mmCIF file of C-alpha atoms in Angstrom:
data_model
loop_
_atom_site.group_PDB
_atom_site.id
_atom_site.type_symbol
_atom_site.label_atom_id
_atom_site.label_comp_id
_atom_site.label_asym_id
_atom_site.label_seq_id
_atom_site.Cartn_x
_atom_site.Cartn_y
_atom_site.Cartn_z
ATOM 1 C CA MET A 23 1.737 -4.290 27.913
ATOM 2 C CA LEU A 24 3.097 -6.697 25.399
ATOM 3 C CA VAL A 25 0.613 -8.712 23.423
ATOM 4 C CA ASP A 26 1.686 -12.048 21.956
ATOM 5 C CA SER A 27 1.160 -12.376 18.264
ATOM 6 C CA PRO A 28 -1.347 -14.981 17.121
ATOM 7 C CA PRO A 29 0.185 -18.272 15.988
ATOM 8 C CA GLU A 30 -1.112 -17.676 12.478
ATOM 9 C CA GLN A 31 0.709 -14.363 12.214
ATOM 10 C CA CYS A 32 3.960 -15.867 13.519
ATOM 11 C CA ALA A 33 3.707 -18.649 10.979
ATOM 12 C CA GLU A 34 3.246 -16.116 8.184
ATOM 13 C CA THR A 35 6.184 -13.919 9.142
ATOM 14 C CA ALA A 36 8.678 -16.646 10.170
ATOM 15 C CA PRO A 37 10.943 -17.773 7.317
ATOM 16 C CA ALA A 38 10.102 -21.239 6.073
ATOM 17 C CA PRO A 39 12.801 -23.846 6.704
ATOM 18 C CA PRO A 40 14.551 -25.074 3.582
ATOM 19 C CA THR A 41 12.944 -28.174 2.124
ATOM 20 C CA ARG A 42 14.857 -31.359 1.466
ATOM 21 C CA ARG A 43 14.317 -30.870 -2.265
ATOM 22 C CA ALA A 44 15.971 -27.442 -2.113
ATOM 23 C CA ILE A 45 18.907 -28.851 -0.142
ATOM 24 C CA ARG A 46 19.356 -31.598 -2.719
ATOM 25 C CA ALA A 47 19.235 -29.075 -5.560
ATOM 26 C CA VAL A 48 21.846 -26.877 -3.899
ATOM 27 C CA GLY A 49 23.994 -29.937 -3.273
ATOM 28 C CA LEU A 50 23.728 -30.848 -6.942
ATOM 29 C CA LEU A 51 24.935 -27.381 -7.948
ATOM 30 C CA VAL A 52 27.837 -27.634 -5.506
ATOM 31 C CA SER A 53 28.695 -31.030 -7.010
ATOM 32 C CA VAL A 54 28.801 -29.482 -10.485
ATOM 33 C CA VAL A 55 31.202 -26.796 -9.226
ATOM 34 C CA VAL A 56 33.417 -29.468 -7.650
ATOM 35 C CA LEU A 57 33.382 -31.434 -10.912
ATOM 36 C CA VAL A 58 34.487 -28.365 -12.880
ATOM 37 C CA LEU A 59 37.323 -27.709 -10.431
ATOM 38 C CA VAL A 60 38.510 -31.324 -10.580
ATOM 39 C CA ALA A 61 38.364 -31.288 -14.395
ATOM 40 C CA LEU A 62 40.462 -28.114 -14.484
ATOM 41 C CA THR A 63 42.919 -29.724 -12.052
ATOM 42 C CA SER A 64 43.158 -32.753 -14.338
ATOM 43 C CA ILE A 65 44.100 -30.475 -17.225
ATOM 44 C CA ALA A 66 46.568 -28.406 -15.181
ATOM 45 C CA ILE A 67 48.399 -31.182 -13.303
ATOM 46 C CA GLY A 68 50.152 -34.188 -14.771
ATOM 47 C CA ALA A 69 53.259 -36.320 -14.697
ATOM 48 C CA LYS A 70 55.068 -33.528 -16.559
ATOM 49 C CA VAL A 71 55.235 -30.345 -14.481
ATOM 50 C CA LEU A 72 53.935 -27.270 -16.320
ATOM 51 C CA SER A 73 53.341 -23.773 -15.016
ATOM 52 C CA PRO A 74 49.840 -22.231 -15.227
ATOM 53 C CA GLU A 75 51.091 -19.966 -18.039
ATOM 54 C CA GLN A 76 52.346 -22.966 -20.005
ATOM 55 C CA VAL A 77 49.064 -24.804 -19.503
ATOM 56 C CA TRP A 78 47.101 -21.732 -20.642
ATOM 57 C CA HIS A 79 49.336 -21.285 -23.680
ATOM 58 C CA GLY A 80 49.089 -24.926 -24.659
ATOM 59 C CA LEU A 81 45.315 -25.035 -24.189
ATOM 60 C CA PHE A 82 44.374 -21.921 -26.115
ATOM 61 C CA HIS A 83 47.258 -21.489 -28.567
ATOM 62 C CA TYR A 84 48.009 -25.172 -29.193
ATOM 63 C CA THR A 85 51.581 -24.698 -30.302
ATOM 64 C CA GLY A 86 54.705 -26.705 -29.587
ATOM 65 C CA THR A 87 55.212 -29.160 -26.769
ATOM 66 C CA TYR A 88 52.740 -27.466 -24.448
ATOM 67 C CA GLY A 89 49.903 -27.974 -26.927
ATOM 68 C CA ASP A 90 50.767 -31.640 -27.367
ATOM 69 C CA VAL A 91 50.833 -32.263 -23.619
ATOM 70 C CA VAL A 92 47.797 -30.200 -22.623
ATOM 71 C CA VAL A 93 45.416 -30.795 -25.524
ATOM 72 C CA ASP A 94 46.392 -34.160 -26.973
ATOM 73 C CA GLU A 95 47.085 -35.847 -23.636
ATOM 74 C CA ARG A 96 45.504 -34.116 -20.642
ATOM 75 C CA LEU A 97 42.383 -32.708 -22.275
ATOM 76 C CA SER A 98 41.562 -35.997 -24.006
ATOM 77 C CA ARG A 99 42.006 -38.074 -20.867
ATOM 78 C CA THR A 100 39.972 -35.554 -18.862
ATOM 79 C CA VAL A 101 37.068 -35.776 -21.301
ATOM 80 C CA LEU A 102 37.281 -39.575 -21.302
ATOM 81 C CA GLY A 103 37.411 -39.543 -17.499
ATOM 82 C CA LEU A 104 34.266 -37.415 -17.385
ATOM 83 C CA LEU A 105 32.403 -39.746 -19.730
ATOM 84 C CA ALA A 106 33.669 -43.040 -18.293
ATOM 85 C CA GLY A 107 33.168 -41.912 -14.689
ATOM 86 C CA ALA A 108 29.573 -40.888 -15.334
ATOM 87 C CA ALA A 109 28.925 -44.175 -17.146
ATOM 88 C CA LEU A 110 30.356 -46.314 -14.342
ATOM 89 C CA GLY A 111 28.482 -44.405 -11.655
ATOM 90 C CA LEU A 112 25.184 -44.599 -13.514
ATOM 91 C CA SER A 113 25.550 -48.295 -14.293
ATOM 92 C CA GLY A 114 26.393 -49.017 -10.655
ATOM 93 C CA ALA A 115 23.363 -47.093 -9.402
ATOM 94 C CA VAL A 116 21.070 -48.875 -11.868
ATOM 95 C CA LEU A 117 22.407 -52.309 -10.918
ATOM 96 C CA GLN A 118 22.107 -51.587 -7.192
ATOM 97 C CA ALA A 119 18.459 -50.669 -7.724
ATOM 98 C CA LEU A 120 17.861 -53.632 -10.025
ATOM 99 C CA THR A 121 19.375 -56.208 -7.657
ATOM 100 C CA ARG A 122 18.211 -54.377 -4.498
ATOM 101 C CA ASN A 123 21.764 -54.738 -3.264
ATOM 102 C CA PRO A 124 23.455 -51.484 -2.156
ATOM 103 C CA LEU A 125 26.869 -53.152 -2.501
ATOM 104 C CA ALA A 126 26.386 -54.242 -6.115
ATOM 105 C CA ASP A 127 28.569 -52.890 -8.914
ATOM 106 C CA PRO A 128 28.898 -53.484 -12.681
ATOM 107 C CA GLY A 129 31.246 -56.395 -12.064
ATOM 108 C CA LEU A 130 28.456 -58.258 -10.270
ATOM 109 C CA LEU A 131 26.752 -59.166 -13.542
ATOM 110 C CA GLY A 132 29.957 -60.097 -15.355
ATOM 111 C CA ILE A 133 30.019 -57.099 -17.687
ATOM 112 C CA ASN A 134 33.641 -56.196 -16.943
ATOM 113 C CA ALA A 135 34.670 -59.836 -17.304
ATOM 114 C CA GLY A 136 32.903 -60.093 -20.653
ATOM 115 C CA ALA A 137 34.671 -57.053 -22.044
ATOM 116 C CA SER A 138 38.062 -58.221 -20.772
ATOM 117 C CA ALA A 139 37.613 -61.741 -22.177
ATOM 118 C CA ALA A 140 36.654 -60.362 -25.581
ATOM 119 C CA VAL A 141 39.730 -58.118 -25.711
ATOM 120 C CA VAL A 142 42.067 -60.954 -24.684
ATOM 121 C CA THR A 143 40.545 -63.161 -27.386
ATOM 122 C CA ALA A 144 40.913 -60.434 -30.006
ATOM 123 C CA MET A 145 44.550 -59.791 -29.137
ATOM 124 C CA THR A 146 45.576 -63.424 -28.798
ATOM 125 C CA TYR A 147 43.716 -65.156 -31.610
ATOM 126 C CA PHE A 148 42.925 -62.397 -34.102
ATOM 127 C CA GLY A 149 46.057 -60.279 -33.795
ATOM 128 C CA VAL A 150 44.156 -57.119 -32.917
ATOM 129 C CA THR A 151 46.456 -54.483 -31.430
ATOM 130 C CA SER A 152 44.778 -51.187 -32.292
ATOM 131 C CA LEU A 153 42.627 -49.564 -29.636
ATOM 132 C CA GLY A 154 40.194 -48.507 -32.336
ATOM 133 C CA CYS A 155 39.653 -52.175 -33.200
ATOM 134 C CA TYR A 156 39.537 -53.915 -29.841
ATOM 135 C CA VAL A 157 37.206 -51.311 -28.368
ATOM 136 C CA TRP A 158 34.491 -52.957 -30.434
ATOM 137 C CA PHE A 159 35.436 -56.414 -29.199
ATOM 138 C CA ALA A 160 35.220 -55.163 -25.622
ATOM 139 C CA PHE A 161 31.810 -53.680 -26.170
ATOM 140 C CA ALA A 162 30.563 -56.820 -27.932
ATOM 141 C CA GLY A 163 31.836 -58.992 -25.072
ATOM 142 C CA ALA A 164 30.078 -56.859 -22.479
ATOM 143 C CA ALA A 165 26.839 -56.928 -24.457
ATOM 144 C CA ALA A 166 27.025 -60.698 -24.994
ATOM 145 C CA VAL A 167 27.575 -61.384 -21.288
ATOM 146 C CA GLY A 168 24.779 -58.993 -20.349
ATOM 147 C CA ALA A 169 22.398 -60.885 -22.640
ATOM 148 C CA LEU A 170 23.623 -64.253 -21.315
ATOM 149 C CA VAL A 171 23.127 -63.176 -17.702
ATOM 150 C CA TRP A 172 19.625 -62.013 -18.539
ATOM 151 C CA PHE A 173 18.858 -65.358 -20.209
ATOM 152 C CA LEU A 174 20.334 -67.501 -17.425
ATOM 153 C CA GLY A 175 18.691 -65.324 -14.803
ATOM 154 C CA GLY A 176 15.293 -66.291 -16.124
ATOM 155 C CA SER A 177 14.595 -63.716 -18.870
ATOM 156 C CA ARG A 178 11.041 -62.561 -18.220
ATOM 157 C CA GLY A 179 11.037 -64.364 -14.890
ATOM 158 C CA ALA A 180 14.363 -62.879 -13.808
ATOM 159 C CA THR A 181 14.761 -61.913 -10.169
ATOM 160 C CA PRO A 182 17.551 -59.918 -8.485
ATOM 161 C CA VAL A 183 18.961 -63.056 -6.859
ATOM 162 C CA ARG A 184 18.993 -65.031 -10.116
ATOM 163 C CA LEU A 185 20.695 -62.207 -11.993
ATOM 164 C CA ALA A 186 23.368 -61.842 -9.313
ATOM 165 C CA LEU A 187 24.033 -65.594 -9.206
ATOM 166 C CA ALA A 188 24.227 -65.851 -12.993
ATOM 167 C CA GLY A 189 26.595 -62.882 -13.179
ATOM 168 C CA THR A 190 28.863 -64.249 -10.458
ATOM 169 C CA ALA A 191 29.081 -67.672 -12.114
ATOM 170 C CA ILE A 192 29.867 -66.225 -15.549
ATOM 171 C CA SER A 193 32.454 -63.840 -14.092
ATOM 172 C CA ALA A 194 34.283 -66.705 -12.379
ATOM 173 C CA ALA A 195 34.363 -68.728 -15.594
ATOM 174 C CA LEU A 196 35.569 -65.814 -17.728
ATOM 175 C CA TYR A 197 38.293 -64.748 -15.306
ATOM 176 C CA GLY A 198 39.494 -68.346 -15.265
ATOM 177 C CA TYR A 199 39.665 -68.205 -19.052
ATOM 178 C CA LEU A 200 41.580 -64.920 -18.887
ATOM 179 C CA GLN A 201 44.174 -66.324 -16.534
ATOM 180 C CA ALA A 202 44.604 -69.454 -18.626
ATOM 181 C CA VAL A 203 45.178 -67.487 -21.826
ATOM 182 C CA MET A 204 47.603 -64.993 -20.297
ATOM 183 C CA ILE A 205 49.608 -67.667 -18.475
ATOM 184 C CA THR A 206 50.032 -69.801 -21.590
ATOM 185 C CA ASP A 207 50.660 -66.863 -23.944
ATOM 186 C CA GLN A 208 53.340 -64.417 -22.794
ATOM 187 C CA ALA A 209 52.654 -62.128 -25.725
ATOM 188 C CA ALA A 210 49.033 -61.793 -24.632
ATOM 189 C CA LEU A 211 50.175 -61.135 -21.069
ATOM 190 C CA ALA A 212 52.460 -58.320 -22.225
ATOM 191 C CA LYS A 213 49.706 -56.743 -24.321
ATOM 192 C CA MET A 214 47.022 -57.001 -21.656
ATOM 193 C CA ARG A 215 49.115 -55.961 -18.657
ATOM 194 C CA PHE A 216 48.444 -52.261 -19.188
ATOM 195 C CA TRP A 217 44.807 -52.511 -20.278
ATOM 196 C CA THR A 218 43.530 -54.853 -17.581
ATOM 197 C CA VAL A 219 44.335 -52.496 -14.692
ATOM 198 C CA GLY A 220 42.278 -49.669 -16.195
ATOM 199 C CA SER A 221 43.824 -46.444 -17.457
ATOM 200 C CA LEU A 222 42.931 -43.112 -19.026
ATOM 201 C CA ALA A 223 46.420 -42.618 -20.445
ATOM 202 C CA THR A 224 45.509 -44.091 -23.842
ATOM 203 C CA ALA A 225 42.667 -41.621 -24.364
ATOM 204 C CA THR A 226 42.403 -40.156 -27.853
ATOM 205 C CA ASN A 227 39.794 -38.143 -29.707
ATOM 206 C CA SER A 228 39.098 -41.187 -31.852
ATOM 207 C CA THR A 229 38.357 -43.364 -28.815
ATOM 208 C CA ILE A 230 36.053 -40.720 -27.355
ATOM 209 C CA LEU A 231 34.105 -40.364 -30.598
ATOM 210 C CA GLN A 232 33.744 -44.138 -30.936
ATOM 211 C CA VAL A 233 32.206 -44.677 -27.497
ATOM 212 C CA LEU A 234 30.317 -41.364 -27.210
ATOM 213 C CA PRO A 235 27.115 -42.525 -28.992
ATOM 214 C CA PHE A 236 26.853 -45.569 -26.733
ATOM 215 C CA LEU A 237 27.530 -43.546 -23.585
ATOM 216 C CA ALA A 238 24.954 -40.934 -24.582
ATOM 217 C CA ALA A 239 22.285 -43.539 -25.365
ATOM 218 C CA GLY A 240 22.976 -45.446 -22.141
ATOM 219 C CA THR A 241 22.859 -42.259 -20.062
ATOM 220 C CA VAL A 242 19.503 -41.182 -21.501
ATOM 221 C CA LEU A 243 18.044 -44.659 -20.956
ATOM 222 C CA ALA A 244 19.356 -44.914 -17.374
ATOM 223 C CA LEU A 245 17.991 -41.507 -16.380
ATOM 224 C CA ALA A 246 14.630 -42.337 -17.973
ATOM 225 C CA LEU A 247 14.416 -45.472 -15.799
ATOM 226 C CA ALA A 248 14.601 -43.552 -12.506
ATOM 227 C CA ARG A 249 10.856 -43.546 -11.850
ATOM 228 C CA PRO A 250 10.121 -47.227 -12.708
ATOM 229 C CA LEU A 251 13.237 -48.312 -10.782
ATOM 230 C CA ASN A 252 11.883 -46.474 -7.745
ATOM 231 C CA ALA A 253 8.840 -48.721 -7.941
ATOM 232 C CA VAL A 254 10.907 -51.888 -8.490
ATOM 233 C CA ALA A 255 13.055 -51.075 -5.451
ATOM 234 C CA MET A 256 9.942 -51.327 -3.255
ATOM 235 C CA GLY A 257 9.462 -55.006 -4.098
ATOM 236 C CA ASP A 258 7.703 -56.913 -6.837
ATOM 237 C CA ASP A 259 4.219 -56.808 -5.309
ATOM 238 C CA THR A 260 4.354 -53.091 -4.579
ATOM 239 C CA ALA A 261 5.795 -52.351 -8.035
ATOM 240 C CA LYS A 262 2.964 -54.276 -9.700
ATOM 241 C CA ALA A 263 0.424 -52.452 -7.562
ATOM 242 C CA LEU A 264 1.910 -49.150 -8.725
ATOM 243 C CA GLY A 265 1.557 -50.248 -12.343
ATOM 244 C CA ALA A 266 5.251 -50.860 -13.091
ATOM 245 C CA ASN A 267 6.139 -53.362 -15.799
ATOM 246 C CA LEU A 268 8.753 -55.472 -13.994
ATOM 247 C CA ASN A 269 10.027 -57.424 -16.982
ATOM 248 C CA ARG A 270 10.398 -54.376 -19.192
ATOM 249 C CA THR A 271 12.070 -52.343 -16.433
ATOM 250 C CA ARG A 272 14.566 -55.115 -15.651
ATOM 251 C CA ALA A 273 15.361 -55.727 -19.309
ATOM 252 C CA LEU A 274 15.923 -52.030 -20.014
ATOM 253 C CA SER A 275 17.979 -51.676 -16.830
ATOM 254 C CA MET A 276 20.210 -54.551 -17.906
ATOM 255 C CA LEU A 277 20.530 -52.946 -21.344
ATOM 256 C CA ALA A 278 21.432 -49.532 -19.898
ATOM 257 C CA ALA A 279 24.008 -50.962 -17.482
ATOM 258 C CA THR A 280 25.552 -53.127 -20.203
ATOM 259 C CA VAL A 281 25.841 -50.277 -22.693
ATOM 260 C CA LEU A 282 27.288 -47.857 -20.125
ATOM 261 C CA CYS A 283 29.738 -50.206 -18.446
ATOM 262 C CA GLY A 284 30.656 -51.955 -21.690
ATOM 263 C CA ALA A 285 31.512 -48.722 -23.465
ATOM 264 C CA ALA A 286 33.474 -47.370 -20.492
ATOM 265 C CA THR A 287 35.395 -50.628 -20.101
ATOM 266 C CA ALA A 288 36.086 -50.764 -23.813
ATOM 267 C CA ALA A 289 37.584 -47.277 -23.758
ATOM 268 C CA CYS A 290 39.762 -47.458 -20.640
ATOM 269 C CA GLY A 291 39.752 -51.020 -19.337
ATOM 270 C CA PRO A 292 38.005 -52.459 -16.279
ATOM 271 C CA ILE A 293 37.996 -49.892 -13.455
ATOM 272 C CA ALA A 294 36.696 -51.204 -10.155
ATOM 273 C CA PHE A 295 34.815 -49.626 -7.253
ATOM 274 C CA VAL A 296 33.610 -46.413 -8.964
ATOM 275 C CA GLY A 297 30.205 -47.946 -9.658
ATOM 276 C CA LEU A 298 30.115 -49.323 -6.118
ATOM 277 C CA MET A 299 31.313 -46.432 -3.983
ATOM 278 C CA VAL A 300 29.666 -43.374 -5.461
ATOM 279 C CA PRO A 301 26.019 -44.563 -5.664
ATOM 280 C CA HIS A 302 26.302 -46.073 -2.174
ATOM 281 C CA VAL A 303 27.717 -42.879 -0.664
ATOM 282 C CA VAL A 304 25.242 -40.707 -2.559
ATOM 283 C CA ARG A 305 22.312 -42.735 -1.236
ATOM 284 C CA SER A 306 23.311 -41.887 2.330
ATOM 285 C CA PHE A 307 22.350 -38.218 1.861
ATOM 286 C CA THR A 308 19.830 -38.280 -1.000
ATOM 287 C CA GLY A 309 17.654 -41.067 0.316
ATOM 288 C CA PRO A 310 16.307 -43.889 -1.847
ATOM 289 C CA ASP A 311 14.888 -41.719 -4.653
ATOM 290 C CA LEU A 312 16.595 -42.878 -7.859
ATOM 291 C CA ARG A 313 15.991 -39.551 -9.568
ATOM 292 C CA TRP A 314 18.419 -37.884 -7.156
ATOM 293 C CA ILE A 315 20.770 -40.875 -6.867
ATOM 294 C CA LEU A 316 21.259 -41.090 -10.643
ATOM 295 C CA SER A 317 21.733 -37.334 -10.979
ATOM 296 C CA TYR A 318 24.333 -37.184 -8.207
ATOM 297 C CA ALA A 319 26.091 -40.344 -9.427
ATOM 298 C CA THR A 320 26.417 -38.846 -12.919
ATOM 299 C CA ILE A 321 28.272 -35.847 -11.487
ATOM 300 C CA LEU A 322 30.255 -37.263 -8.564
ATOM 301 C CA SER A 323 31.537 -40.445 -10.218
ATOM 302 C CA PRO A 324 33.726 -38.444 -12.648
ATOM 303 C CA VAL A 325 34.982 -36.482 -9.624
ATOM 304 C CA LEU A 326 36.245 -39.715 -8.079
ATOM 305 C CA LEU A 327 37.703 -41.074 -11.324
ATOM 306 C CA LEU A 328 39.481 -37.855 -12.337
ATOM 307 C CA GLY A 329 40.669 -37.258 -8.783
ATOM 308 C CA ALA A 330 42.164 -40.751 -8.672
ATOM 309 C CA ASP A 331 43.774 -40.168 -12.064
ATOM 310 C CA VAL A 332 45.390 -36.927 -10.868
ATOM 311 C CA ILE A 333 46.694 -38.687 -7.749
ATOM 312 C CA GLY A 334 48.166 -41.444 -9.907
ATOM 313 C CA ARG A 335 49.972 -38.899 -12.073
ATOM 314 C CA VAL A 336 51.432 -37.013 -9.109
ATOM 315 C CA VAL A 337 52.572 -39.726 -6.678
ATOM 316 C CA ALA A 338 54.790 -41.563 -9.166
ATOM 317 C CA ARG A 339 56.377 -38.715 -11.133
ATOM 318 C CA PRO A 340 57.862 -38.772 -13.719
ATOM 319 C CA SER A 341 55.954 -42.013 -14.305
ATOM 320 C CA GLU A 342 52.364 -42.599 -13.189
ATOM 321 C CA LEU A 343 50.045 -45.108 -11.532
ATOM 322 C CA GLN A 344 47.092 -46.245 -13.639
ATOM 323 C CA VAL A 345 43.762 -44.948 -12.388
ATOM 324 C CA GLY A 346 42.444 -48.502 -11.912
ATOM 325 C CA ILE A 347 45.157 -49.130 -9.324
ATOM 326 C CA VAL A 348 44.354 -45.921 -7.429
ATOM 327 C CA THR A 349 40.592 -46.571 -7.365
ATOM 328 C CA ALA A 350 41.277 -50.101 -6.102
ATOM 329 C CA LEU A 351 43.519 -48.754 -3.316
ATOM 330 C CA ILE A 352 40.806 -46.301 -2.331
ATOM 331 C CA GLY A 353 37.881 -48.626 -2.921
ATOM 332 C CA GLY A 354 39.167 -51.622 -0.957
ATOM 333 C CA PRO A 355 39.114 -49.960 2.472
ATOM 334 C CA VAL A 356 35.871 -48.138 1.625
ATOM 335 C CA PHE A 357 34.213 -51.425 0.630
ATOM 336 C CA ILE A 358 35.313 -53.082 3.891
ATOM 337 C CA PHE A 359 33.959 -50.111 5.852
ATOM 338 C CA LEU A 360 30.610 -50.255 4.047
ATOM 339 C CA VAL A 361 30.248 -53.996 4.596
ATOM 340 C CA ARG A 362 31.084 -53.698 8.297
ATOM 341 C CA ARG A 363 28.673 -50.797 8.718
ATOM 342 C CA ARG A 364 25.858 -52.781 7.103
ATOM 343 C CA ARG A 365 26.616 -55.778 9.318
ATOM 344 C CA THR A 366 26.629 -53.589 12.443
ATOM 345 C CA ALA A 367 23.343 -52.013 11.411
ATOM 346 C CA GLN A 368 21.771 -55.441 10.919
ATOM 347 C CA LEU A 369 22.920 -56.577 14.359
#
């Protein structure tokens, strides 16, 4: 005669189902593997066709043409893509939490427009042509607009709506200024045509070293804000009840987003949709916890940016499409899909 086991015994012997935390951790490891594979692809594939042996020789022996192509060009742009992608993804995730708008991106607060306006001004009126010089103008412009948005948004009394409105108004004014300058000055138009679409092709070791301290500081600050931003995302009253300092959290979030997006824009121009798409997609399977959203965005945003860069190098051989064009072509339909899905969900 068979005797059923007691429920307690069955519970002890049955394997426990995987927790959501474990699934997220495994997913994060898989994302790291995917990032490594995409980075290796970025080094191996380019506008100039090289065999795996030639890529290996150029990477580890650094001699002749292969070394110039693999190390000086592909490796540098891959490293910059890793850094810039992580910065754009992090800044987008922080701004979406700050404004409580899942469709927000760094351009919402005028940071991209500020960097672009500063570079146009430097090239047109100060004769700056070196990347090593105008990178600082771009960063200063992004920082100035970030501070102005914070001031116009109400400073200590800033709210998500005020910040978004201030950023939109400043962006419109600055893009009007950009168009006016480039239309009236053909030389400025010729200089800015390549930079304004966003590209990793101009990556150099010098550029990477110049923006690396800012990217590192912004990344540390953004990741440290995950817990207070979780409280802010619940609403002002709930955040205050949980002991969060709203003004300090919003100010530091603005600072982190400005530093990250400003440095990335300074290094490779304004690249759209990375800061919008990745955090929004990540949120769909991590949930609202900013600790997981920021971690995933740091890893998967470079996957998108480097993947788009590889596509741009392959589809137009022997020339190439700038990565900003490819991300826009991908991001446009994705943005429309996200907006329509939100509208359907609301109905």
